[in-house]
Coordinates of N, CA and C in Angstrom, one line a residue:
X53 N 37.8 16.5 21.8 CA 36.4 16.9 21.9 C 35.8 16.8 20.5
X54 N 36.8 16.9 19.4 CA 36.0 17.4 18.2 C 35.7 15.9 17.4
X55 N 36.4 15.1 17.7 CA 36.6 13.6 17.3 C 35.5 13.3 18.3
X56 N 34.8 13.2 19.6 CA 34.3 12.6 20.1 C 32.9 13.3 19.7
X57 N 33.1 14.5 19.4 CA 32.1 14.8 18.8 C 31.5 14.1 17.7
X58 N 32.1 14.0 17.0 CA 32.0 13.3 15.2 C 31.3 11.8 15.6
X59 N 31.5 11.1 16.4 CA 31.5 9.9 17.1 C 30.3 9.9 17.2
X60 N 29.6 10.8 18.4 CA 28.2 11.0 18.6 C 27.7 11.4 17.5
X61 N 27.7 11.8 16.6 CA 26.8 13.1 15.4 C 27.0 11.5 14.6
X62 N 27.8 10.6 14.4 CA 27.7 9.7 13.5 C 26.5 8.4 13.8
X63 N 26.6 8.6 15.4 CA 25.9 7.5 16.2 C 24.6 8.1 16.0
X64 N 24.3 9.4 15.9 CA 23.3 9.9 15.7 C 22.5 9.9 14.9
X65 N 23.4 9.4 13.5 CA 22.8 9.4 12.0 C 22.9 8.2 11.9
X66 N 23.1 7.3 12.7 CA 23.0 5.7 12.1 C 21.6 5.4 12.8
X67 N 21.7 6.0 14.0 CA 20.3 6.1 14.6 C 19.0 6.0 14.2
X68 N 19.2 7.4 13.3 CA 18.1 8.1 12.2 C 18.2 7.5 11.2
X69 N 18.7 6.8 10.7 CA 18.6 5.6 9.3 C 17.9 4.5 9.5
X70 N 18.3 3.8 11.1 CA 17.3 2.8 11.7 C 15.8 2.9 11.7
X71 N 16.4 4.5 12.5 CA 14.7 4.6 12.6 C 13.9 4.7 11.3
X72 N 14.3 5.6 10.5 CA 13.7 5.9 9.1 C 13.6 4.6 8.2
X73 N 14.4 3.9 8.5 CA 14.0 2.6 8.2 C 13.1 1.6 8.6
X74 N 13.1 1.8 10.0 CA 11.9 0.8 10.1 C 10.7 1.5 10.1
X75 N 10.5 3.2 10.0 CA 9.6 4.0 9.7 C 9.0 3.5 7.9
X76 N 9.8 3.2 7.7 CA 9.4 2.8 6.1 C 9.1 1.6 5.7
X77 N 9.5 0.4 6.5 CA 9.2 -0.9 6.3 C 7.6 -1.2 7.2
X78 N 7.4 -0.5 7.7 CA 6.3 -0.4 8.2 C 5.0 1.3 8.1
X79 N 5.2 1.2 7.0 CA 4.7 2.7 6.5 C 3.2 2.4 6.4
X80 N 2.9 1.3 6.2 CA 1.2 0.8 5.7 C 0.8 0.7 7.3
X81 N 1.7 -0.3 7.9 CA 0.5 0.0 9.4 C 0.9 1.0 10.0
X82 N 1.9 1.7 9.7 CA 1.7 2.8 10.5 C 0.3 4.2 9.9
X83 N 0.5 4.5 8.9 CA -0.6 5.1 8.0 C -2.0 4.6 8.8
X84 N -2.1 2.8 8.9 CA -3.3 2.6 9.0 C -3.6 3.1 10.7
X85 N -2.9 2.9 11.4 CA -2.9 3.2 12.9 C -3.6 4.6 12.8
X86 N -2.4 5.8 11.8 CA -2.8 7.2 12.2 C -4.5 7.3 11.9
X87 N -4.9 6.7 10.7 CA -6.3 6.8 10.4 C -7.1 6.6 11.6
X88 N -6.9 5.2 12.1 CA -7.9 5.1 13.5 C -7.2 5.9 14.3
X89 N -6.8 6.6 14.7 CA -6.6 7.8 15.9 C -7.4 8.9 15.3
X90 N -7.3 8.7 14.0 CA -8.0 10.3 13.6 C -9.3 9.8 13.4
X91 N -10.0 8.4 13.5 CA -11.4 7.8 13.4 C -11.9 8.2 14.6
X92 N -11.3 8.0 15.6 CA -11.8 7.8 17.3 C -11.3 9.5 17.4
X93 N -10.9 10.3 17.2 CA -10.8 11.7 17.4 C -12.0 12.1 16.3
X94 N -12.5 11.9 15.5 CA -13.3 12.3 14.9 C -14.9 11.9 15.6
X95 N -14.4 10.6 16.1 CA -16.1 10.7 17.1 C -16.1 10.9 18.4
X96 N -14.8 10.9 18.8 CA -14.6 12.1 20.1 C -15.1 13.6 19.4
X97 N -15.2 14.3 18.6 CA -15.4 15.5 18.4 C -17.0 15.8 17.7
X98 N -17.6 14.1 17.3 CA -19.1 14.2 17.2 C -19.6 14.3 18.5
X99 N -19.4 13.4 19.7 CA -19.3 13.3 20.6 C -19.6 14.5 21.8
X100 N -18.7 15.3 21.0 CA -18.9 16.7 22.1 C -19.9 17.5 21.0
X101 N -19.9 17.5 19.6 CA -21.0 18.7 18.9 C -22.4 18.0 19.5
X102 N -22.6 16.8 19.4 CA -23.8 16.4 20.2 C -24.3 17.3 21.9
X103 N -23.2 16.8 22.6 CA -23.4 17.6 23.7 C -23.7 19.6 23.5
X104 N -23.3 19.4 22.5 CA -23.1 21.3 22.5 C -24.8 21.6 22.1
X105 N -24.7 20.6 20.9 CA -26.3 21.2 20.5 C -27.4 20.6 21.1
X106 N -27.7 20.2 22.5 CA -28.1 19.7 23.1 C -28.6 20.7 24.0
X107 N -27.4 21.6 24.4 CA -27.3 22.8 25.6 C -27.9 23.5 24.5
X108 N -27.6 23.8 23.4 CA -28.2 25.1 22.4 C -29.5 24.3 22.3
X109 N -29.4 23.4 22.4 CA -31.9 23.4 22.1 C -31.7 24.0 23.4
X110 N -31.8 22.8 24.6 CA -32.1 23.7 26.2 C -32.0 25.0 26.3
X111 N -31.0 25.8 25.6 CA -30.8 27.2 25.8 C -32.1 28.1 24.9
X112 N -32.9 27.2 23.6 CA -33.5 27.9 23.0 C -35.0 27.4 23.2
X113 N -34.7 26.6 24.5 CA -35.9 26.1 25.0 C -36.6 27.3 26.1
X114 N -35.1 27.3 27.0 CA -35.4 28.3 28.5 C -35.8 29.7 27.6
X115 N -35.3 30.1 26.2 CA -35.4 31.5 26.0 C -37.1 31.7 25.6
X116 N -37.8 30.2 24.8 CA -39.0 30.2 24.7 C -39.8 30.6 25.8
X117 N -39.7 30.1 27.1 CA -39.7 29.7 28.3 C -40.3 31.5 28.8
X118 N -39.1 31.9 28.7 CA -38.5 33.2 29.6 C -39.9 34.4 28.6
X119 N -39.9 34.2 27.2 CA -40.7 34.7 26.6 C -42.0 34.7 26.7
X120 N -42.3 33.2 27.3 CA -44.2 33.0 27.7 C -44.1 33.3 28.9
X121 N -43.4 33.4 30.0 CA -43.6 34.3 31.4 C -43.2 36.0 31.2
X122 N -42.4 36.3 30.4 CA -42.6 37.6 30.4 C -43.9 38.0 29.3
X123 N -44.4 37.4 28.5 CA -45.8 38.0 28.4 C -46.7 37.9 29.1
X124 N -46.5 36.9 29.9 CA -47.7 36.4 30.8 C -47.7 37.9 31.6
X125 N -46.4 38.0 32.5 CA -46.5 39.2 33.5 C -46.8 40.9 32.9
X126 N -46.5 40.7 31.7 CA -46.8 41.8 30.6 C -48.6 42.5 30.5
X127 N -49.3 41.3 30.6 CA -50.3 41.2 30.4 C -50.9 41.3 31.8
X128 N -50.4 40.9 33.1 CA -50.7 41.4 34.1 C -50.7 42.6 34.7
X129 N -49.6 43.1 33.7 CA -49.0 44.7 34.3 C -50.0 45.7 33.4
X130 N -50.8 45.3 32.4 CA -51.3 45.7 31.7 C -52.7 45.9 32.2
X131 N -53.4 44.7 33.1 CA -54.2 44.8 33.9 C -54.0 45.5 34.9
X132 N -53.2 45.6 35.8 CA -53.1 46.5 36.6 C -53.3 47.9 36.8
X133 N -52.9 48.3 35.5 CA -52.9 49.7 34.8 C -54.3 49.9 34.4
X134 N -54.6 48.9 33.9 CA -56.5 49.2 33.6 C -57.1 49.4 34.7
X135 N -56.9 48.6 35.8 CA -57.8 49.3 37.3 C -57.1 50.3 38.2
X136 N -56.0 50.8 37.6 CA -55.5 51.9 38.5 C -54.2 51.5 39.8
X137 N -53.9 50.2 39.4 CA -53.3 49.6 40.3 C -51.4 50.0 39.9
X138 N -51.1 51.2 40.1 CA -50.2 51.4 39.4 C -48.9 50.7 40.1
X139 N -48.9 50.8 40.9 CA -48.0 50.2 42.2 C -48.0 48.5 42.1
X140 N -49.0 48.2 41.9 CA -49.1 46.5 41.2 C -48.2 46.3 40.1
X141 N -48.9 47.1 39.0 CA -48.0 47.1 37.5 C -46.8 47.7 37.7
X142 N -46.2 48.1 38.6 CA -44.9 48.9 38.4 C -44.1 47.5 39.3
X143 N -45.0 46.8 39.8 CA -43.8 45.2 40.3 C -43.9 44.4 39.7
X144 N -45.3 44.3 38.4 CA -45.2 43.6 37.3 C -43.8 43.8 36.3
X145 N -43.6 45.0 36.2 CA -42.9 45.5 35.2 C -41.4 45.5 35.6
X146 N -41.1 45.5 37.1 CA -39.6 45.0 38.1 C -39.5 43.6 38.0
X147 N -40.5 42.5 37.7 CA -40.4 41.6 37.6 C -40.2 41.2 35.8
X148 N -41.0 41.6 34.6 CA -40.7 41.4 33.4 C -39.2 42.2 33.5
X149 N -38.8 42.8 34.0 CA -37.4 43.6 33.4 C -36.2 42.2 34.2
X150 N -36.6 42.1 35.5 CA -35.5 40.6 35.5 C -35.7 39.2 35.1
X151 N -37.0 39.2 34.5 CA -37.1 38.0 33.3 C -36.1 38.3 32.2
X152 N -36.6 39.5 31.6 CA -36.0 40.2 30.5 C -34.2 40.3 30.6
X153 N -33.6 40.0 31.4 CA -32.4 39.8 31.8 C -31.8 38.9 32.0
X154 N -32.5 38.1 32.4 CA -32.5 36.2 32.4 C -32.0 35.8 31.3
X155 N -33.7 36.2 30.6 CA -33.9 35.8 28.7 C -32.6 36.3 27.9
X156 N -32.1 37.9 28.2 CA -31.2 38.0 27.1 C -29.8 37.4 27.9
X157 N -29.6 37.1 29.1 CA -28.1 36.1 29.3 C -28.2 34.8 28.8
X158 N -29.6 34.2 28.8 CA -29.5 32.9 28.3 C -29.5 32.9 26.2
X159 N -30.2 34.0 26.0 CA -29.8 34.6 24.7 C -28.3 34.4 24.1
X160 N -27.8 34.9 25.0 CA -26.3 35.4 24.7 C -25.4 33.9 24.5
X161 N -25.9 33.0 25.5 CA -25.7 31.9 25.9 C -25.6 30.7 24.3
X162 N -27.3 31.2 23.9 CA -27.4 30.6 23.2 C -26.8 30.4 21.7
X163 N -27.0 32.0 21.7 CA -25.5 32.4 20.6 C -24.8 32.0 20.4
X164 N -23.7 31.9 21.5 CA -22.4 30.8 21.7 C -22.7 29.3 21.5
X165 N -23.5 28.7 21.4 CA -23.6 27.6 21.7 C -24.0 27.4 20.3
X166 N -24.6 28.1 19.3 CA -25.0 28.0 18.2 C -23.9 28.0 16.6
X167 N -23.5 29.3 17.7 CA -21.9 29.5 17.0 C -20.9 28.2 16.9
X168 N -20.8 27.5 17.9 CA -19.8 26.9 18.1 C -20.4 25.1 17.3
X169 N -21.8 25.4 17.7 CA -21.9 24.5 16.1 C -22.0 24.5 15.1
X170 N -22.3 25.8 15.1 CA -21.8 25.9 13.5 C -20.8 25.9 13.0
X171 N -19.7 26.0 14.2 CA -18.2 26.0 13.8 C -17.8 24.6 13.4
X172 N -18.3 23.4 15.0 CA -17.9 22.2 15.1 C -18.6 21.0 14.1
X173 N -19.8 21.7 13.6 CA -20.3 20.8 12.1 C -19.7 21.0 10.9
X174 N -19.1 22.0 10.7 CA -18.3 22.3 9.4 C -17.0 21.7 9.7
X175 N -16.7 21.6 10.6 CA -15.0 21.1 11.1 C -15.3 19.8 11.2
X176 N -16.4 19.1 11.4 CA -16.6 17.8 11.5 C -16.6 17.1 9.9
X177 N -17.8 17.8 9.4 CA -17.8 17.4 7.9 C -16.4 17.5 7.2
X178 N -15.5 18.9 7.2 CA -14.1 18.7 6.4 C -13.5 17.5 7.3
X179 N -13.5 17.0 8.2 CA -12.7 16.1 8.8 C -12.9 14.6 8.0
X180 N -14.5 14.2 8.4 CA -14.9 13.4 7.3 C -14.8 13.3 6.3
X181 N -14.7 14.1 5.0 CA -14.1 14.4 4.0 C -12.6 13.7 3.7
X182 N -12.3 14.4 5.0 CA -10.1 14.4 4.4 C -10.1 12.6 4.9
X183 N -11.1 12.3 6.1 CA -10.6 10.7 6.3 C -11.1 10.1 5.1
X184 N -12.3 10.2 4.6 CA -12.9 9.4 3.6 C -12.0 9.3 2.5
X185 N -11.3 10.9 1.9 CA -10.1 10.8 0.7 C -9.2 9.7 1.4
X186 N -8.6 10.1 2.7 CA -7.3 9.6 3.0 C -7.5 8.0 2.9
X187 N -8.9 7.5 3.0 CA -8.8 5.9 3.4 C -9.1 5.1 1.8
X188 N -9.4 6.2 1.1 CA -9.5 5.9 -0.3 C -8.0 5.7 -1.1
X189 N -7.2 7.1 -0.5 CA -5.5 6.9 -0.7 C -4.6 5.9 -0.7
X190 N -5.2 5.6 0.7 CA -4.8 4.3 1.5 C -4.8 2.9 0.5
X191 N -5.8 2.9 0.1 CA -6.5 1.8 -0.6 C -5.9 2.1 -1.7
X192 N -5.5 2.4 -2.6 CA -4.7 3.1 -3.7 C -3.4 2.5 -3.4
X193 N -2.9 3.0 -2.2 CA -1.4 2.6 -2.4 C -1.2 0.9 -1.9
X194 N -2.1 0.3 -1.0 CA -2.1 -1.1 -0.9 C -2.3 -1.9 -1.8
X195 N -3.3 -1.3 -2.7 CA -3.0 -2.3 -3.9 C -1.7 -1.9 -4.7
X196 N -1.2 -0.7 -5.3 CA -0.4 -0.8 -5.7 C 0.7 -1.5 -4.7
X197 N 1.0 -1.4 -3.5 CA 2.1 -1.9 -3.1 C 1.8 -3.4 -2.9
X198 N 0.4 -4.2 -3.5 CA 0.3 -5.6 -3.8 C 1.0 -5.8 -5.3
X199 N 0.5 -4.6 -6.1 CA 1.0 -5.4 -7.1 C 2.7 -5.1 -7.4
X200 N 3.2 -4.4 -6.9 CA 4.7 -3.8 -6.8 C 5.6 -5.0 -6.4
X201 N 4.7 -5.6 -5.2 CA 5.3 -6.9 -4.8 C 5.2 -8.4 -5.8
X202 N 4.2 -8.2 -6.6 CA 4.0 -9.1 -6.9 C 5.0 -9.4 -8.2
X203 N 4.9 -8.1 -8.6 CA 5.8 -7.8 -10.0 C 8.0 -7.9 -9.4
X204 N 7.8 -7.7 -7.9 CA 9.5 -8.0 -7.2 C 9.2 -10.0 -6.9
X205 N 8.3 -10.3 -6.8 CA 8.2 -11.8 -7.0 C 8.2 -12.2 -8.1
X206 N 7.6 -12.0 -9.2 CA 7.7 -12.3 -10.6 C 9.2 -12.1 -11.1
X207 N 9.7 -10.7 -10.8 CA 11.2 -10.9 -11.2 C 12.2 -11.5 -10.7
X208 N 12.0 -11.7 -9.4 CA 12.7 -12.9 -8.3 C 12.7 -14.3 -9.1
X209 N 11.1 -14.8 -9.7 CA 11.2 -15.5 -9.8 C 11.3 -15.8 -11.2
X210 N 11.7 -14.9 -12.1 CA 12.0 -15.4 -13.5 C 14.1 -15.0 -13.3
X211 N 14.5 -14.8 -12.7 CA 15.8 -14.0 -12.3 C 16.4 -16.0 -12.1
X212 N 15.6 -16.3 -10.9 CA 15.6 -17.5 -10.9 C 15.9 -18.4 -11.8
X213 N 14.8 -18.7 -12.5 CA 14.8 -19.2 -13.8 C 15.6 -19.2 -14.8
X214 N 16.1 -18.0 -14.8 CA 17.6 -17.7 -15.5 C 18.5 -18.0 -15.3
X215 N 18.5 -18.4 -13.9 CA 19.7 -18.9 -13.5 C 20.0 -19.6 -13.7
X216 N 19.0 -21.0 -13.4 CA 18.5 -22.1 -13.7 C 19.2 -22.6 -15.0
X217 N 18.3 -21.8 -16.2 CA 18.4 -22.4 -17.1 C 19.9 -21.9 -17.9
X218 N 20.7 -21.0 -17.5 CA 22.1 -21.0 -17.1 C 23.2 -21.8 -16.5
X219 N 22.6 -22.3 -15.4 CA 22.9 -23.7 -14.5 C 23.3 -24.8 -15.7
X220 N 22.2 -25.1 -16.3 CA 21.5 -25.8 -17.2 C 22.5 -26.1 -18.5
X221 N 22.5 -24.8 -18.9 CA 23.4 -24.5 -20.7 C 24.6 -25.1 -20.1
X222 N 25.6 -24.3 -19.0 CA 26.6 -24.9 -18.6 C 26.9 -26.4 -18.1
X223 N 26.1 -26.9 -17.9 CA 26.0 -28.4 -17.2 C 26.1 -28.8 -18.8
X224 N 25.3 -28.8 -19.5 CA 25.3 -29.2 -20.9 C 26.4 -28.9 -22.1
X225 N 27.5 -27.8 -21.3 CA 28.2 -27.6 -22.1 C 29.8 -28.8 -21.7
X226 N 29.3 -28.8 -20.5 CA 30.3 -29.8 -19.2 C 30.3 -31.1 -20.1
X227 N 28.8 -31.7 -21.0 CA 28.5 -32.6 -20.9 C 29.3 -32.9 -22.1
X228 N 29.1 -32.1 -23.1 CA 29.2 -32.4 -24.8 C 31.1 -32.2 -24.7
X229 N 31.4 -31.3 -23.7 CA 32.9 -31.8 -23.9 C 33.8 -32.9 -23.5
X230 N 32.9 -33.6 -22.1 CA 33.4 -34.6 -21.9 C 33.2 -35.8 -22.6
X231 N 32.2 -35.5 -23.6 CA 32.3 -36.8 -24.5 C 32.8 -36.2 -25.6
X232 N 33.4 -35.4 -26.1 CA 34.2 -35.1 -26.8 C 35.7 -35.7 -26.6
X233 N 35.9 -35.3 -25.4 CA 37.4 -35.7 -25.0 C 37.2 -37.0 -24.8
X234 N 35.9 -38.0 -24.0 CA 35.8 -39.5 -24.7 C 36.2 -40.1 -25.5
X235 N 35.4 -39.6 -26.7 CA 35.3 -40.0 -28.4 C 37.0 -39.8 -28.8
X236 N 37.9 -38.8 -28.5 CA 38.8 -38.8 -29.0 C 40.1 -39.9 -28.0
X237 N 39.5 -40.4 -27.2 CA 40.3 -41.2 -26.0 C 40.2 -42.3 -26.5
X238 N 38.9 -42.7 -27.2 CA 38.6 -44.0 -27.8 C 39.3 -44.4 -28.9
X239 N 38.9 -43.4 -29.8 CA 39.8 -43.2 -31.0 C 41.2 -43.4 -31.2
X240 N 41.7 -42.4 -30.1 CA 43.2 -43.4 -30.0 C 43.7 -44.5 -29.1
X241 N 42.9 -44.6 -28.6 CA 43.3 -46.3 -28.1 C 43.1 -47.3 -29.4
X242 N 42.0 -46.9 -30.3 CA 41.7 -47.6 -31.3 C 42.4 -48.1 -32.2
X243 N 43.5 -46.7 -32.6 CA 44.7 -46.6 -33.4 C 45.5 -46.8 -32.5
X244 N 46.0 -47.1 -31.8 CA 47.0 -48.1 -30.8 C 46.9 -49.1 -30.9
X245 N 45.2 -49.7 -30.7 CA 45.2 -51.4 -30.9 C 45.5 -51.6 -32.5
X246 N 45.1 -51.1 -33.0 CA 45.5 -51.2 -34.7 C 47.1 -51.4 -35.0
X247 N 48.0 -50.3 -34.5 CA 49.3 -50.7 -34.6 C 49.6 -51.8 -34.2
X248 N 49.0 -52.5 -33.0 CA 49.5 -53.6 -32.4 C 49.6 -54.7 -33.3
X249 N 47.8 -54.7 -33.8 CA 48.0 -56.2 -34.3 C 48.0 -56.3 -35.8
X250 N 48.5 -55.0 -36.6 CA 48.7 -55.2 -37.7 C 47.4 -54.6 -38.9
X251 N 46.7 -54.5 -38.4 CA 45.7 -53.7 -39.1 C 45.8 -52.6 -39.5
X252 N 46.4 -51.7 -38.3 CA 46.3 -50.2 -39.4 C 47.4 -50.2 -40.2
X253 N 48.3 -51.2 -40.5 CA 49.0 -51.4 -42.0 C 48.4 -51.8 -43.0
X254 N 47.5 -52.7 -42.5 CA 46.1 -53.3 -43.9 C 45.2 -51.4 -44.0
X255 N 45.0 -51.2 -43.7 CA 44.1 -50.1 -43.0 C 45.0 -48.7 -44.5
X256 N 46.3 -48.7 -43.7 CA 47.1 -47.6 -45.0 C 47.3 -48.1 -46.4
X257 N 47.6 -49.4 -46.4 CA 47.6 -50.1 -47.6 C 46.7 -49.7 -48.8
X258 N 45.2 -50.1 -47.8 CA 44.0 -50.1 -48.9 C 43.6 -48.9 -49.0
X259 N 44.1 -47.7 -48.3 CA 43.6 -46.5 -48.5 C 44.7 -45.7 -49.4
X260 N 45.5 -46.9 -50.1 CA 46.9 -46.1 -51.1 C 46.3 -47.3 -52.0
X261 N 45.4 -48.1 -52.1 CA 44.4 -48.8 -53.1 C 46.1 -50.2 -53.5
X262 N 46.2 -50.1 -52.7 CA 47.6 -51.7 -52.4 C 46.7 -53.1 -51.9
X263 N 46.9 -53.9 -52.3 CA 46.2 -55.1 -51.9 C 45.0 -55.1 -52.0
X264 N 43.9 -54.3 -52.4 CA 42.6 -54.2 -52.2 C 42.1 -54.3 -53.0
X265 N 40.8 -55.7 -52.6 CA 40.4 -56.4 -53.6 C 38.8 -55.8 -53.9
X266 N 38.9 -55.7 -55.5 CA 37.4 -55.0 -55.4 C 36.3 -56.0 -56.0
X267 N 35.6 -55.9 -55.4 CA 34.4 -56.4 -55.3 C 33.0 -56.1 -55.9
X268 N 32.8 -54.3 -55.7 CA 31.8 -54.3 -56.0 C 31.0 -54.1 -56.9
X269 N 29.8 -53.8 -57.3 CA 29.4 -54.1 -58.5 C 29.3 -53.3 -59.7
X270 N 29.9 -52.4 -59.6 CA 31.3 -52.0 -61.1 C 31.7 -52.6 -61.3
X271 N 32.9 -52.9 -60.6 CA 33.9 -54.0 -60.8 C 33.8 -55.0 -61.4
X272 N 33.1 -55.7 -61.1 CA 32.0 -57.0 -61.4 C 32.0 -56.8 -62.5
X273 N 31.0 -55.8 -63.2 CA 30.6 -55.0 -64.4 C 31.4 -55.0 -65.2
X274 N 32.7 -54.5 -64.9 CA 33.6 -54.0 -66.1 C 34.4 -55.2 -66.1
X275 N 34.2 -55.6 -65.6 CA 35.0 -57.8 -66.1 C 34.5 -57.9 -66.8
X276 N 33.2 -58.0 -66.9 CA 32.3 -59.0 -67.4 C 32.2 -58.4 -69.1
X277 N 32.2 -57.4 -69.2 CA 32.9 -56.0 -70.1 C 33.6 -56.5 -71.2
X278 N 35.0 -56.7 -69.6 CA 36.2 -57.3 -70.7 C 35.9 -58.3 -71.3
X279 N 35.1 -59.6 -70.5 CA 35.7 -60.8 -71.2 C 34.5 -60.8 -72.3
X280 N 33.5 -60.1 -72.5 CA 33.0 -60.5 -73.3 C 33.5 -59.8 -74.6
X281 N 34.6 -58.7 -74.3 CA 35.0 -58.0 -75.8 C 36.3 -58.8 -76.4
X282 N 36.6 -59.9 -75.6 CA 37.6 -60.3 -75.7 C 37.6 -61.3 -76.9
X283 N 38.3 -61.7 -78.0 CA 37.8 -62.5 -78.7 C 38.5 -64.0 -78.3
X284 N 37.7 -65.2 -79.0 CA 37.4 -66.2 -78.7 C 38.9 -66.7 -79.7
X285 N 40.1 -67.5 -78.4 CA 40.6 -68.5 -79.2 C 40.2 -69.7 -80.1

């Protein structure tokens, strides 16, 4: 069990290396994905503060509303009272008290609805905010990871080059030896044909100054030297 254990927990971490790997070879679209989810969640959440502050006008519309009929009947009940009609004004006044009830539930109403944008505007705006840094970040790291690449192509491609011109030195070193070992192949065949036909004994001769006739114009010179110091029979 404890070996097949190990088995699984290893399968499990080769797993998580894949995955974290291809989590990382794909880090840029993935980043870019999360942004649009949090673009389209961000106007899904304009989306609904629109709808809220919509209900909060209507809500602070009905309370206007609820306000001009309870003065209206205010003013009725007031009249009533002026002619004695007390039984009139006292269902004027059953009537403003469940206006007056309406008004403060839709009140209450509106509060909430007021509140909640004032929550959902401030939550909208920091959202905006952190996308607008985040897509700025974004843009930060894509160029550097253009130029990061560009600078692993540059070294690729001078790594290359090195090689190359490595390739190169040694081809050239291949070259100058085998005409080395040439030059010296010729050389002695040379001194072989020389034994043969008698030359490189003229060859040692004249370089032990034996048989070698001089010629040049010293030589010449210093004859010409002698015979003139020579006296006349």
């Amino acid at each position: 069990m404890s070996l097949l254990k190990k088995i699984v927990t290893a399968l499990r971490g080769g797993a998580s290396e894949v995955g974290e790997a291809i989590v990382d070879s794909q880090a840029l679209r993935i980043l870019d994905q999360e942004i649009r989810d949090a673009d389209n969640n961000l106007i899904d959440a304009r989306n609904q503060l629109v709808k809220i502050m919509a209900k909060h006008k209507t809500a602070q519309q009905r309370i206007t509303e609820f306000d001009k009929t309870i003065g209206d009947w205010e003013q009725k009940a007031i009249a009533a009272l002026d002619k004695g009609e007390e039984g009139l004004a006292h269902e004027c006044a059953a009537r403003i008290a469940d206006l007056t009830n309406q008004r403060d539930s839709e009140q209450a109403l509106a509060d909430q609805f007021g509140a909640s944008v004032a929550t959902l505007t401030a939550t909208v705006s920091k959202t905006e905010a952190q996308i607008k840094g985040l897509k700025q970040q974004v843009d930060l790291v894509k160029a550097r990871e253009s130029v990061q690449r560009a600078q692993v192509s540059a070294a690729s491609a001078t790594g290359g080059a090195n090689g190359s011109l490595e390739t190169a030195v040694g081809s050239l070193d291949r070259i100058k030896k085998r005409q080395s070992e040439r030059a010296a192949e010729l050389e002695a065949a040379a001194e072989l044909a020389g034994k043969a036909d008698g030359s490189d004994l003229e060859a040692r001769l004249k370089a032990a100054g034996i048989g070698a006739s001089n010629s040049g114009a010293d030589d010449v010179l210093a004859r010409l030297k002698a015979k003139a110091a020579k006296p006349a029979e």
